């Protein structure tokens, strides 16, 4: 997509925010990235980082666009911690409805974590089977080589 207008989804709420059609409490913006306060925060200071261009999931994004989003994440994280007084935070990015993605536009959450709020996680850890690990390792490295 060669133009900014061509890379937008007119039905996407985040595209509308990026285009200035819907107001947002912006905390950072540049030509590729926008960050703003989440209107449905899990904690005070919950920030979303989005690419200005429309991509539904991270695997669809060019590496340069993903890098632009993550380039600002450390600075924004420090600012959120300073502003909220939180000592910890989660950086979260979901892909697809099954993975709890509610808006089909790539976004990264910075969610401050305190004793009284933030993201609650249940992590039902399994055990990695050594034989399956070998197979998975080979499949993933082959897929990475094919995608180079």
PDB file of C-alpha atoms in Angstrom:
ATOM      1  CA  UNK A   1       0.000   0.000   0.000  1.00  0.00           C
ATOM      2  CA  UNK A   2       1.591   3.191  -1.103  1.00  0.00           C
ATOM      3  CA  UNK A   3      -0.494   5.873   0.563  1.00  0.00           C
ATOM      4  CA  UNK A   4      -1.657   6.377   4.109  1.00  0.00           C
ATOM      5  CA  UNK A   5      -5.292   6.577   2.963  1.00  0.00           C
ATOM      6  CA  UNK A   6      -5.004   3.239   1.137  1.00  0.00           C
ATOM      7  CA  UNK A   7      -3.824   1.501   4.299  1.00  0.00           C
ATOM      8  CA  UNK A   8      -6.879   2.367   6.383  1.00  0.00           C
ATOM      9  CA  UNK A   9     -10.054   0.385   7.042  1.00  0.00           C
ATOM     10  CA  UNK A  10     -12.968   2.852   7.079  1.00  0.00           C
ATOM     11  CA  UNK A  11     -14.909   0.577   9.470  1.00  0.00           C
ATOM     12  CA  UNK A  12     -12.030   0.255  11.983  1.00  0.00           C
ATOM     13  CA  UNK A  13     -12.302   2.342  15.156  1.00  0.00           C
ATOM     14  CA  UNK A  14      -8.499   2.529  15.520  1.00  0.00           C
ATOM     15  CA  UNK A  15      -8.135   3.711  11.913  1.00  0.00           C
ATOM     16  CA  UNK A  16     -10.716   6.399  12.692  1.00  0.00           C
ATOM     17  CA  UNK A  17      -8.732   7.435  15.768  1.00  0.00           C
ATOM     18  CA  UNK A  18      -5.490   7.500  13.753  1.00  0.00           C
ATOM     19  CA  UNK A  19      -7.193   9.651  11.096  1.00  0.00           C
ATOM     20  CA  UNK A  20      -8.472  12.096  13.735  1.00  0.00           C
ATOM     21  CA  UNK A  21     -12.130  11.231  13.076  1.00  0.00           C
ATOM     22  CA  UNK A  22     -12.654  10.023  16.654  1.00  0.00           C
ATOM     23  CA  UNK A  23     -11.053  11.850  19.574  1.00  0.00           C
ATOM     24  CA  UNK A  24      -8.551  10.068  21.814  1.00  0.00           C
ATOM     25  CA  UNK A  25      -6.348  10.953  24.758  1.00  0.00           C
ATOM     26  CA  UNK A  26      -3.100  10.791  22.801  1.00  0.00           C
ATOM     27  CA  UNK A  27       0.128  10.325  24.714  1.00  0.00           C
ATOM     28  CA  UNK A  28       2.468   9.824  21.730  1.00  0.00           C
ATOM     29  CA  UNK A  29       2.364  10.136  17.966  1.00  0.00           C
ATOM     30  CA  UNK A  30       4.676  10.154  14.992  1.00  0.00           C
ATOM     31  CA  UNK A  31       4.198   9.437  11.292  1.00  0.00           C
ATOM     32  CA  UNK A  32       3.879   5.636  11.837  1.00  0.00           C
ATOM     33  CA  UNK A  33       2.656   5.180  15.405  1.00  0.00           C
ATOM     34  CA  UNK A  34      -0.038   6.497  17.703  1.00  0.00           C
ATOM     35  CA  UNK A  35      -0.427   5.802  21.426  1.00  0.00           C
ATOM     36  CA  UNK A  36      -3.422   6.769  23.534  1.00  0.00           C
ATOM     37  CA  UNK A  37      -5.197   5.942  26.782  1.00  0.00           C
ATOM     38  CA  UNK A  38      -7.498   2.914  26.575  1.00  0.00           C
ATOM     39  CA  UNK A  39     -11.153   3.938  27.115  1.00  0.00           C
ATOM     40  CA  UNK A  40     -11.800   0.582  28.824  1.00  0.00           C
ATOM     41  CA  UNK A  41      -8.685   0.401  31.007  1.00  0.00           C
ATOM     42  CA  UNK A  42      -7.711  -2.567  33.135  1.00  0.00           C
ATOM     43  CA  UNK A  43      -5.750  -0.117  35.294  1.00  0.00           C
ATOM     44  CA  UNK A  44      -5.180   3.619  35.528  1.00  0.00           C
ATOM     45  CA  UNK A  45      -2.650   4.514  32.838  1.00  0.00           C
ATOM     46  CA  UNK A  46      -3.530   1.636  30.458  1.00  0.00           C
ATOM     47  CA  UNK A  47      -2.113   2.765  27.083  1.00  0.00           C
ATOM     48  CA  UNK A  48      -2.554   1.346  23.577  1.00  0.00           C
ATOM     49  CA  UNK A  49       0.163   1.602  20.919  1.00  0.00           C
ATOM     50  CA  UNK A  50      -1.090   1.199  17.346  1.00  0.00           C
ATOM     51  CA  UNK A  51       0.381   1.476  13.864  1.00  0.00           C
ATOM     52  CA  UNK A  52      -1.296   4.232  11.858  1.00  0.00           C
ATOM     53  CA  UNK A  53      -1.674   1.754   8.979  1.00  0.00           C
ATOM     54  CA  UNK A  54      -4.258  -0.996   9.249  1.00  0.00           C
ATOM     55  CA  UNK A  55      -3.060  -4.541   9.927  1.00  0.00           C
ATOM     56  CA  UNK A  56      -5.319  -6.990  11.707  1.00  0.00           C
ATOM     57  CA  UNK A  57      -2.609  -9.163  13.293  1.00  0.00           C
ATOM     58  CA  UNK A  58       1.091  -8.879  14.012  1.00  0.00           C
ATOM     59  CA  UNK A  59       2.042 -11.546  11.456  1.00  0.00           C
ATOM     60  CA  UNK A  60       0.553  -9.339   8.710  1.00  0.00           C
ATOM     61  CA  UNK A  61       2.715  -6.318   9.578  1.00  0.00           C
ATOM     62  CA  UNK A  62       5.955  -5.432   7.843  1.00  0.00           C
ATOM     63  CA  UNK A  63       8.909  -5.747  10.233  1.00  0.00           C
ATOM     64  CA  UNK A  64       9.587  -2.006   9.929  1.00  0.00           C
ATOM     65  CA  UNK A  65       6.077  -1.136  11.123  1.00  0.00           C
ATOM     66  CA  UNK A  66       6.288  -3.547  14.051  1.00  0.00           C
ATOM     67  CA  UNK A  67       9.697  -2.095  14.942  1.00  0.00           C
ATOM     68  CA  UNK A  68       8.271   1.429  14.846  1.00  0.00           C
ATOM     69  CA  UNK A  69       5.566   0.422  17.349  1.00  0.00           C
ATOM     70  CA  UNK A  70       7.959  -1.350  19.687  1.00  0.00           C
ATOM     71  CA  UNK A  71      10.607   1.363  19.408  1.00  0.00           C
ATOM     72  CA  UNK A  72       8.399   3.647  21.533  1.00  0.00           C
ATOM     73  CA  UNK A  73       7.315   0.938  24.006  1.00  0.00           C
ATOM     74  CA  UNK A  74      10.233   1.314  26.474  1.00  0.00           C
ATOM     75  CA  UNK A  75       9.866   5.104  26.649  1.00  0.00           C
ATOM     76  CA  UNK A  76       6.085   4.908  27.010  1.00  0.00           C
ATOM     77  CA  UNK A  77       6.397   2.178  29.642  1.00  0.00           C
ATOM     78  CA  UNK A  78       8.729   4.354  31.707  1.00  0.00           C
ATOM     79  CA  UNK A  79       6.336   7.308  31.360  1.00  0.00           C
ATOM     80  CA  UNK A  80       3.326   5.206  32.400  1.00  0.00           C
ATOM     81  CA  UNK A  81       5.190   3.874  35.447  1.00  0.00           C
ATOM     82  CA  UNK A  82       6.234   7.388  36.438  1.00  0.00           C
ATOM     83  CA  UNK A  83       2.737   8.843  35.928  1.00  0.00           C
ATOM     84  CA  UNK A  84       0.899   6.070  37.774  1.00  0.00           C
ATOM     85  CA  UNK A  85       3.395   5.149  40.471  1.00  0.00           C
ATOM     86  CA  UNK A  86       3.080   1.494  39.466  1.00  0.00           C
ATOM     87  CA  UNK A  87       6.208  -0.616  39.872  1.00  0.00           C
ATOM     88  CA  UNK A  88       5.294  -3.270  37.297  1.00  0.00           C
ATOM     89  CA  UNK A  89       3.355  -3.586  34.046  1.00  0.00           C
ATOM     90  CA  UNK A  90       2.342  -6.010  31.325  1.00  0.00           C
ATOM     91  CA  UNK A  91       3.075  -5.470  27.650  1.00  0.00           C
ATOM     92  CA  UNK A  92       0.381  -7.443  25.844  1.00  0.00           C
ATOM     93  CA  UNK A  93      -0.475  -8.026  22.193  1.00  0.00           C
ATOM     94  CA  UNK A  94      -3.320 -10.351  21.116  1.00  0.00           C
ATOM     95  CA  UNK A  95      -3.899 -11.778  17.615  1.00  0.00           C
ATOM     96  CA  UNK A  96      -7.351 -13.046  16.628  1.00  0.00           C
ATOM     97  CA  UNK A  97     -10.632 -13.421  18.511  1.00  0.00           C
ATOM     98  CA  UNK A  98      -9.603 -16.751  20.019  1.00  0.00           C
ATOM     99  CA  UNK A  99      -6.606 -14.944  21.561  1.00  0.00           C
ATOM    100  CA  UNK A 100      -8.889 -12.210  23.006  1.00  0.00           C
ATOM    101  CA  UNK A 101      -8.289  -9.554  20.328  1.00  0.00           C
ATOM    102  CA  UNK A 102     -11.330  -7.274  20.504  1.00  0.00           C
ATOM    103  CA  UNK A 103     -10.387  -4.692  17.837  1.00  0.00           C
ATOM    104  CA  UNK A 104      -9.104  -6.115  14.551  1.00  0.00           C
ATOM    105  CA  UNK A 105      -6.237  -3.637  14.277  1.00  0.00           C
ATOM    106  CA  UNK A 106      -2.842  -4.498  15.743  1.00  0.00           C
ATOM    107  CA  UNK A 107      -2.381  -2.894  19.127  1.00  0.00           C
ATOM    108  CA  UNK A 108       0.012  -3.287  22.014  1.00  0.00           C
ATOM    109  CA  UNK A 109      -1.247  -2.757  25.566  1.00  0.00           C
ATOM    110  CA  UNK A 110       0.869  -1.229  28.316  1.00  0.00           C
ATOM    111  CA  UNK A 111      -1.046  -2.167  31.460  1.00  0.00           C
ATOM    112  CA  UNK A 112       0.260  -0.932  34.823  1.00  0.00           C
ATOM    113  CA  UNK A 113       0.125  -3.604  37.535  1.00  0.00           C
ATOM    114  CA  UNK A 114      -0.405  -2.775  41.188  1.00  0.00           C
ATOM    115  CA  UNK A 115      -1.595  -4.743  44.184  1.00  0.00           C
ATOM    116  CA  UNK A 116      -5.068  -3.350  43.489  1.00  0.00           C
ATOM    117  CA  UNK A 117      -5.414  -3.696  39.728  1.00  0.00           C
ATOM    118  CA  UNK A 118      -4.074  -4.478  36.308  1.00  0.00           C
ATOM    119  CA  UNK A 119      -4.088  -7.590  34.196  1.00  0.00           C
ATOM    120  CA  UNK A 120      -4.967 -10.859  35.906  1.00  0.00           C
ATOM    121  CA  UNK A 121      -3.462 -13.900  34.237  1.00  0.00           C
ATOM    122  CA  UNK A 122      -4.153 -17.587  34.646  1.00  0.00           C
ATOM    123  CA  UNK A 123      -1.211 -19.472  33.133  1.00  0.00           C
ATOM    124  CA  UNK A 124      -1.986 -23.180  32.889  1.00  0.00           C
ATOM    125  CA  UNK A 125       1.581 -24.219  32.076  1.00  0.00           C
ATOM    126  CA  UNK A 126       2.034 -27.619  30.525  1.00  0.00           C
ATOM    127  CA  UNK A 127       5.159 -29.675  29.986  1.00  0.00           C
ATOM    128  CA  UNK A 128       7.205 -29.675  26.787  1.00  0.00           C
ATOM    129  CA  UNK A 129       7.570 -33.176  25.375  1.00  0.00           C
ATOM    130  CA  UNK A 130      11.218 -33.660  24.238  1.00  0.00           C
ATOM    131  CA  UNK A 131      10.241 -35.479  21.017  1.00  0.00           C
ATOM    132  CA  UNK A 132       7.624 -32.877  20.130  1.00  0.00           C
ATOM    133  CA  UNK A 133      10.112 -30.110  20.966  1.00  0.00           C
ATOM    134  CA  UNK A 134      12.524 -31.437  18.356  1.00  0.00           C
ATOM    135  CA  UNK A 135       9.772 -31.633  15.730  1.00  0.00           C
ATOM    136  CA  UNK A 136       8.467 -28.154  16.562  1.00  0.00           C
ATOM    137  CA  UNK A 137      11.964 -26.664  16.527  1.00  0.00           C
ATOM    138  CA  UNK A 138      12.565 -28.065  13.051  1.00  0.00           C
ATOM    139  CA  UNK A 139       9.197 -26.904  11.728  1.00  0.00           C
ATOM    140  CA  UNK A 140       9.608 -23.395  13.112  1.00  0.00           C
ATOM    141  CA  UNK A 141      13.184 -22.951  11.891  1.00  0.00           C
ATOM    142  CA  UNK A 142      12.221 -24.253   8.428  1.00  0.00           C
ATOM    143  CA  UNK A 143       9.283 -21.825   8.305  1.00  0.00           C
ATOM    144  CA  UNK A 144      11.601 -18.968   9.347  1.00  0.00           C
ATOM    145  CA  UNK A 145      14.067 -19.862   6.568  1.00  0.00           C
ATOM    146  CA  UNK A 146      11.271 -20.016   3.985  1.00  0.00           C
ATOM    147  CA  UNK A 147      10.006 -16.586   5.133  1.00  0.00           C
ATOM    148  CA  UNK A 148      13.427 -14.898   4.938  1.00  0.00           C
TER     149      UNK A 148
END
